[in-house]
Coordinates of C-alpha atoms in Angstrom, one line a residue:
X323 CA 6.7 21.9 -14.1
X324 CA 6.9 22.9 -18.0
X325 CA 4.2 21.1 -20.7
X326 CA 6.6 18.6 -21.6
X327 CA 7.3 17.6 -17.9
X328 CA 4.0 17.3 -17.1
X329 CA 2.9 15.4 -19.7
X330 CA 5.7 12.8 -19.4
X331 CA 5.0 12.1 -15.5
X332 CA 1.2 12.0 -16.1
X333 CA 2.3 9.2 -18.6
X334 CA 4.4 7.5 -16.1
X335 CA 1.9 7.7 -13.1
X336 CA 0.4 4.5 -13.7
X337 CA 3.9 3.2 -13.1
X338 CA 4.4 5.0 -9.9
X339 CA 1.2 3.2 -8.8
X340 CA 2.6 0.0 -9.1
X341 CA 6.4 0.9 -7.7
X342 CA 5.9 0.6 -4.3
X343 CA 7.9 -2.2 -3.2
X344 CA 10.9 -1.0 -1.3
X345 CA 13.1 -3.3 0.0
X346 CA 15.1 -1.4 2.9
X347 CA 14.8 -2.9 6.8
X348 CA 16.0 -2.7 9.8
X349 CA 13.6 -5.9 10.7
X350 CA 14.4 -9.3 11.7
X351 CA 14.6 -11.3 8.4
X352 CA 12.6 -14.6 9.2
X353 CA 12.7 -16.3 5.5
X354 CA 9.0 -18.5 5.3
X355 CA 8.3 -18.0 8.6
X356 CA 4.8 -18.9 9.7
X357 CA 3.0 -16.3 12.1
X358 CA 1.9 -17.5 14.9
X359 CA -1.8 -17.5 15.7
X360 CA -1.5 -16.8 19.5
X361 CA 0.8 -13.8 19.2
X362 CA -0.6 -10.6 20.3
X363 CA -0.5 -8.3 17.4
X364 CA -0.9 -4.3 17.6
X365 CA -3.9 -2.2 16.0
X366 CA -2.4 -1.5 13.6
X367 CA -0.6 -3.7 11.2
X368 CA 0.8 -3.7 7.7
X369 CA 1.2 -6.1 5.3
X370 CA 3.4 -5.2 2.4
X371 CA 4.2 -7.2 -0.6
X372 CA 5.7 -7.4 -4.2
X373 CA 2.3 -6.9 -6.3
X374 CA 3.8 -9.3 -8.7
X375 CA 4.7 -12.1 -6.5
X376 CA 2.1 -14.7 -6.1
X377 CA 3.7 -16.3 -3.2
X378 CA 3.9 -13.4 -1.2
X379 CA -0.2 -13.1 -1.9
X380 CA -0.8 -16.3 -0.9
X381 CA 1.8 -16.2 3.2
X382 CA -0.2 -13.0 3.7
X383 CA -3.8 -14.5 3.3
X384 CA -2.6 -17.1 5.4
X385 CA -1.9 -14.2 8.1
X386 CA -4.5 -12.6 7.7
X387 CA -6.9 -15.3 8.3
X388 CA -5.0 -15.9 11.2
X389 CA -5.4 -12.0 12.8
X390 CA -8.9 -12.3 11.9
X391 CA -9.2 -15.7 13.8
X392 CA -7.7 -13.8 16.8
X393 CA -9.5 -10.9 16.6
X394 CA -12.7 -11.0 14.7
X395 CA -13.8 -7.2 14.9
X396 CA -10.8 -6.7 12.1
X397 CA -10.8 -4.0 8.9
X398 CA -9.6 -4.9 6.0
X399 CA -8.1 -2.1 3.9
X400 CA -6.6 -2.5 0.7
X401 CA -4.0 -0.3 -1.4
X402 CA -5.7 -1.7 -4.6
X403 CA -9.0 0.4 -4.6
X404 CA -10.2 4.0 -3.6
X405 CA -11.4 5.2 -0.2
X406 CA -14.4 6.6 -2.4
X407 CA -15.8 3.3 -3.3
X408 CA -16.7 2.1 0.1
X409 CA -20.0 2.6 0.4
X410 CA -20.6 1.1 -3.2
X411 CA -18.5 -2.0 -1.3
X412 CA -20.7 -2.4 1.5
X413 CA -23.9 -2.5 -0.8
X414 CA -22.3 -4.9 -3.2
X415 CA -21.3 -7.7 -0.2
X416 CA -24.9 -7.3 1.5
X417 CA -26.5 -7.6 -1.8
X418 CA -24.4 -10.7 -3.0
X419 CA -22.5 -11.9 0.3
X420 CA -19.5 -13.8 -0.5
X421 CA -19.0 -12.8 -4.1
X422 CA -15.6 -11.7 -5.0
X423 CA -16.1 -10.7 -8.4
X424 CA -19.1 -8.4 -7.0
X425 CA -17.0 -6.9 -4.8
X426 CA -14.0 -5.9 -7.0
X427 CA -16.2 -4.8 -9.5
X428 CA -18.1 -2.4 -7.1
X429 CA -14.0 -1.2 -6.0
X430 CA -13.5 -0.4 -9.4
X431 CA -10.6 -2.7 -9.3
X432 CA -8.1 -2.8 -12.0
X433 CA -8.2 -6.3 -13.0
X434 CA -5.1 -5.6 -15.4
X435 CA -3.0 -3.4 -13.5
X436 CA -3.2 -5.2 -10.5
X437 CA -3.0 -8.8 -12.4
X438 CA -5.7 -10.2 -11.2
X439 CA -6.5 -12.9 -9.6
X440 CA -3.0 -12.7 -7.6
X441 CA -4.8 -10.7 -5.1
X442 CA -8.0 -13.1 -4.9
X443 CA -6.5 -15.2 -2.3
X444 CA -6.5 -11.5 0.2
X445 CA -10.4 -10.9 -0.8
X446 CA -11.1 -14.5 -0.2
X447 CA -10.3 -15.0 3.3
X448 CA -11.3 -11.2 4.1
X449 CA -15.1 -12.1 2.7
X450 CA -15.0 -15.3 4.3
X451 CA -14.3 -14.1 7.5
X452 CA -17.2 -11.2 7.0
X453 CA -14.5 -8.6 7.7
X454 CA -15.4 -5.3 6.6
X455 CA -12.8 -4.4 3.5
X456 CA -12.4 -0.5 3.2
X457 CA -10.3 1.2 0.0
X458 CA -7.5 3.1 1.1
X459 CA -6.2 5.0 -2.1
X460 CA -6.8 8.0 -4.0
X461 CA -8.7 8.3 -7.3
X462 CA -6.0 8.4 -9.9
X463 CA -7.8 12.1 -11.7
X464 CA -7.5 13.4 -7.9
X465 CA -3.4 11.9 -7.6
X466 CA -2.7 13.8 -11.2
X467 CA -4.1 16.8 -10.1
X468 CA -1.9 16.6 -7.1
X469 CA 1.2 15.8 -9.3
X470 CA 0.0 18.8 -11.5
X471 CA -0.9 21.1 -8.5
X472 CA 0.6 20.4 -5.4
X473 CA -0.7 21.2 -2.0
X474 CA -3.9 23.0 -3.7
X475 CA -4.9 19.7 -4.9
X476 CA -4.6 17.9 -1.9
X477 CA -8.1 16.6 -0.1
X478 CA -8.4 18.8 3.1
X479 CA -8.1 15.9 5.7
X480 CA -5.1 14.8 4.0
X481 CA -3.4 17.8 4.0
X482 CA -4.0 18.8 7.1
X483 CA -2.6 15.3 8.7
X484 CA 0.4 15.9 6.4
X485 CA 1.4 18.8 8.1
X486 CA 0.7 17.3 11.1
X487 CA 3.7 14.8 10.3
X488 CA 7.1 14.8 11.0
X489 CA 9.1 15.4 7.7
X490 CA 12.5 15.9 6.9
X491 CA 15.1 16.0 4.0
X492 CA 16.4 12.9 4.5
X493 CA 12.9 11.4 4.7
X494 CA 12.4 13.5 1.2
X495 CA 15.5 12.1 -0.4
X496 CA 14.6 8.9 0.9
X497 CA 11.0 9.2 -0.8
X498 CA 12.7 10.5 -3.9
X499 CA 15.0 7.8 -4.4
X500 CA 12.7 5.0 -4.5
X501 CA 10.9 6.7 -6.7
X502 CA 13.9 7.3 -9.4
X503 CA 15.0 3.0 -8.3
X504 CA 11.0 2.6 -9.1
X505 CA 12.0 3.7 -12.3
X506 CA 15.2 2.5 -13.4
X507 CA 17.1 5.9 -12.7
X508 CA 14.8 6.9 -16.0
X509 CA 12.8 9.8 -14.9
X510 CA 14.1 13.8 -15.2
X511 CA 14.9 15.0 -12.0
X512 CA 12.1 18.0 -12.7
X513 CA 9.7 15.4 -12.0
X514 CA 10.9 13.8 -9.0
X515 CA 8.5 16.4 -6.9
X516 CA 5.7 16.2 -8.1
X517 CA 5.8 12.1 -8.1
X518 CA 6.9 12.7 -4.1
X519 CA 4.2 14.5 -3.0
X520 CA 1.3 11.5 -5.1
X521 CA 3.5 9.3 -3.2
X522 CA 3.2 11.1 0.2
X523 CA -0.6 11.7 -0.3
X524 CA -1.3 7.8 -1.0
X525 CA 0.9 7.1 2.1
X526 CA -1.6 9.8 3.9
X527 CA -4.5 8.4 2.6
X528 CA -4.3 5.3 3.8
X529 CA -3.0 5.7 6.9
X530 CA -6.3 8.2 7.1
X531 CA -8.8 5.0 6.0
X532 CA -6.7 3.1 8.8
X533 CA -7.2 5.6 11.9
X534 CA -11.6 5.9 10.2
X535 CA -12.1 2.3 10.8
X536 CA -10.4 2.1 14.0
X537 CA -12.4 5.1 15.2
X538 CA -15.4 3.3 13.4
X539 CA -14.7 0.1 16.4
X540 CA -12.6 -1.9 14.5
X541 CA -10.2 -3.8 17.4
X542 CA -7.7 -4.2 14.9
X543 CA -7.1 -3.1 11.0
X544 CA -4.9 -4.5 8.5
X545 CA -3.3 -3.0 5.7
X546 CA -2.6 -4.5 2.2
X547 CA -0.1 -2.7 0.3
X548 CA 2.9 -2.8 -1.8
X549 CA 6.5 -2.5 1.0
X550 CA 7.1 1.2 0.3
X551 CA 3.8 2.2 1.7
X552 CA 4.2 0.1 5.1
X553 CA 8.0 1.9 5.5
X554 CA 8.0 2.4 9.0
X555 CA 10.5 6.2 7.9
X556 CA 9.1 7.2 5.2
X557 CA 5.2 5.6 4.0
X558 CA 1.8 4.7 6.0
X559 CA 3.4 4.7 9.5
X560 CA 4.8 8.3 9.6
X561 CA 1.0 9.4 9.1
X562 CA -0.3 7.0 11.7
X563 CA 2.0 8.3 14.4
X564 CA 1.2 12.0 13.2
X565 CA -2.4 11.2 14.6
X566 CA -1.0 9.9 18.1
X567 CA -1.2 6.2 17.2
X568 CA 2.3 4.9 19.8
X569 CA 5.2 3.2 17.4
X570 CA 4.4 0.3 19.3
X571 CA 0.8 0.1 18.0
X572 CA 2.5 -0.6 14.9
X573 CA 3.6 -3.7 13.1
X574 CA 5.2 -3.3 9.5
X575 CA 5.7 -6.3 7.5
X576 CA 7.8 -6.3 4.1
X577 CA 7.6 -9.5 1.9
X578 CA 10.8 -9.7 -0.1
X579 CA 12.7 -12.0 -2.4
X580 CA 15.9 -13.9 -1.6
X581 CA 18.7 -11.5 -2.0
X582 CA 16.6 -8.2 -1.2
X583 CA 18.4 -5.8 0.4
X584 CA 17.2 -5.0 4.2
X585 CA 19.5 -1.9 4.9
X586 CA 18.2 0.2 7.7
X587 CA 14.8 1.7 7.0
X588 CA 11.7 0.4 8.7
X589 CA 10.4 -2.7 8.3
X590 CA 9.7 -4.6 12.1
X591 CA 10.0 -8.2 10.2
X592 CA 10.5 -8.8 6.7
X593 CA 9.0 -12.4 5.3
X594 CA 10.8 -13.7 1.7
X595 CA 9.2 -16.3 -1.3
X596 CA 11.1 -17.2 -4.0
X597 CA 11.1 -14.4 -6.9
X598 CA 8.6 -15.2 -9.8
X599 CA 9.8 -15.4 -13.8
X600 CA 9.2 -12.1 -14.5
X601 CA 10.6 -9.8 -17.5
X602 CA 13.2 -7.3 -16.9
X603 CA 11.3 -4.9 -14.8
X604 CA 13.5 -1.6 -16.9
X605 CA 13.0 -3.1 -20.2
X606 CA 10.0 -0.7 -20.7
X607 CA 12.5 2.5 -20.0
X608 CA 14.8 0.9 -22.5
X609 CA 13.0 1.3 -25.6

């Protein structure tokens, strides 16, 4: 990748942290459907959203109070923080039990990015509860190094359950399609790479914070995330199964808008709330 490429998807990183909201399916399509508190869920299950969309925030804290209720011994891990900050987590909710702004703030949260509070309502019922809440991202220095370097900037565990994964060129031009829709068809083709394999390690990484708590004796873990990383073909679940975790310990769950597309991909249900007023998501790539 030349100077000029790099600099220009370093710049646009912060964007590919936020565009993970893919709206391909296969799923049953049940629009403000209610889960049901007595339905046996699997170990394993994902909860995706649209990061803008408070409504979709708001079903899935409703949920996940729910698989809590069922099944108290229950993980919490969230898209919106690092892996690295858990320890700082743990001391921040046994020093001030129940404080959300504690917590965040000891996750290094990005308020703005993440436009908080949208996501309180998830940290509410999760500290509530007194389920443990784990980060399942990677530090954004350690993602631009990987954009930058590849597979020598990978963390070890997470390269070596990469290659442990099933991957093909569909599943690449699958991956790098998003990405481009992610960005309005706006980014040079040079870059597309580079932003795949961030992409691919986030999806690894959190998949890898999943499979730690569950060996840790969590009965059940729940992941918060934007739709493209709970993509049954492409995100979180290729890296599950990759460490021997059955299909069928896996639920993926896509929160969409009316009028989403759910073309085959792989979502097992898809959930839909009204669409927000929002700005033209490209107007920024139109200046």
């Amino acid at each position: 990748m030349n100077t000029a490429f790099r600099g220009a998807a370093l710049a646009l990183l912060p964007m590919l942290l936020a565009a993970c909201a893919s709206s391909t399916s296969n799923a049953t399509d049940k629009t403000g459907a209610t889960p049901s508190s007595d339905k046996a869920e699997p170990e394993f299950v994902l909860l995706g959203e649209l990061h803008d969309n408070p409504d979709h925030h708001r079903a899935r804290a409703e949920q996940l109070r729910q698989l809590i209720a069922q099944e108290p011994k229950t993980v919490v891990v969230f898209e919106q923080f690092s892996r690295t900050e858990d320890a700082a987590v743990a001391a921040a909710r046994k020093t001030t039990p129940g404080d959300v702004n504690a917590v965040i703030d000891a996750a290094k949260f990005d308020r703005k990015g993440w436009r908080w509070p949208l996501h309180q309502p998830l940290f509410d019922v999760a500290l509530q509860s007194g389920a443990e809440v784990r980060g399942g991202n990677i530090d954004r220095d350690q993602i631009r190094k990987i954009v930058r370097e590849g597979d020598a900037a990978w963390p070890a565990d997470l390269l070596a359950l990469r290659n442990r994964a099933a991957w093909n060129g569909t599943q690449q031009d699958t991956l790098s399609k998003d990405i481009q829709d992610g960005h309005c068809g706006a980014m040079p083709e040079a870059m597309l790479p580079g932003m795949v394999q961030a992409q691919r390690a986030r999806d690894a990484a959190m998949a890898q914070a999943m499979l730690a708590a569950r060996q840790s004796g969590a009965k059940r873990v729940v992941l918060i995330a934007g739709n493209g990383h709970v993509r049954r073909d492409v995100a979180v679940p290729v890296y599950l199964q990759a460490a021997g975790v059955p299909a069928s310990d896996i639920d993926a769950i896509a929160y969409l808008e009316p009028g989403s597309a759910t073309t085959s991909g792989g979502y097992d249900r898809v959930e839909r709330a009204p669409a927000p007023s929002r700005e033209d998501p490209c107007a920024q790539f139109k200046r």
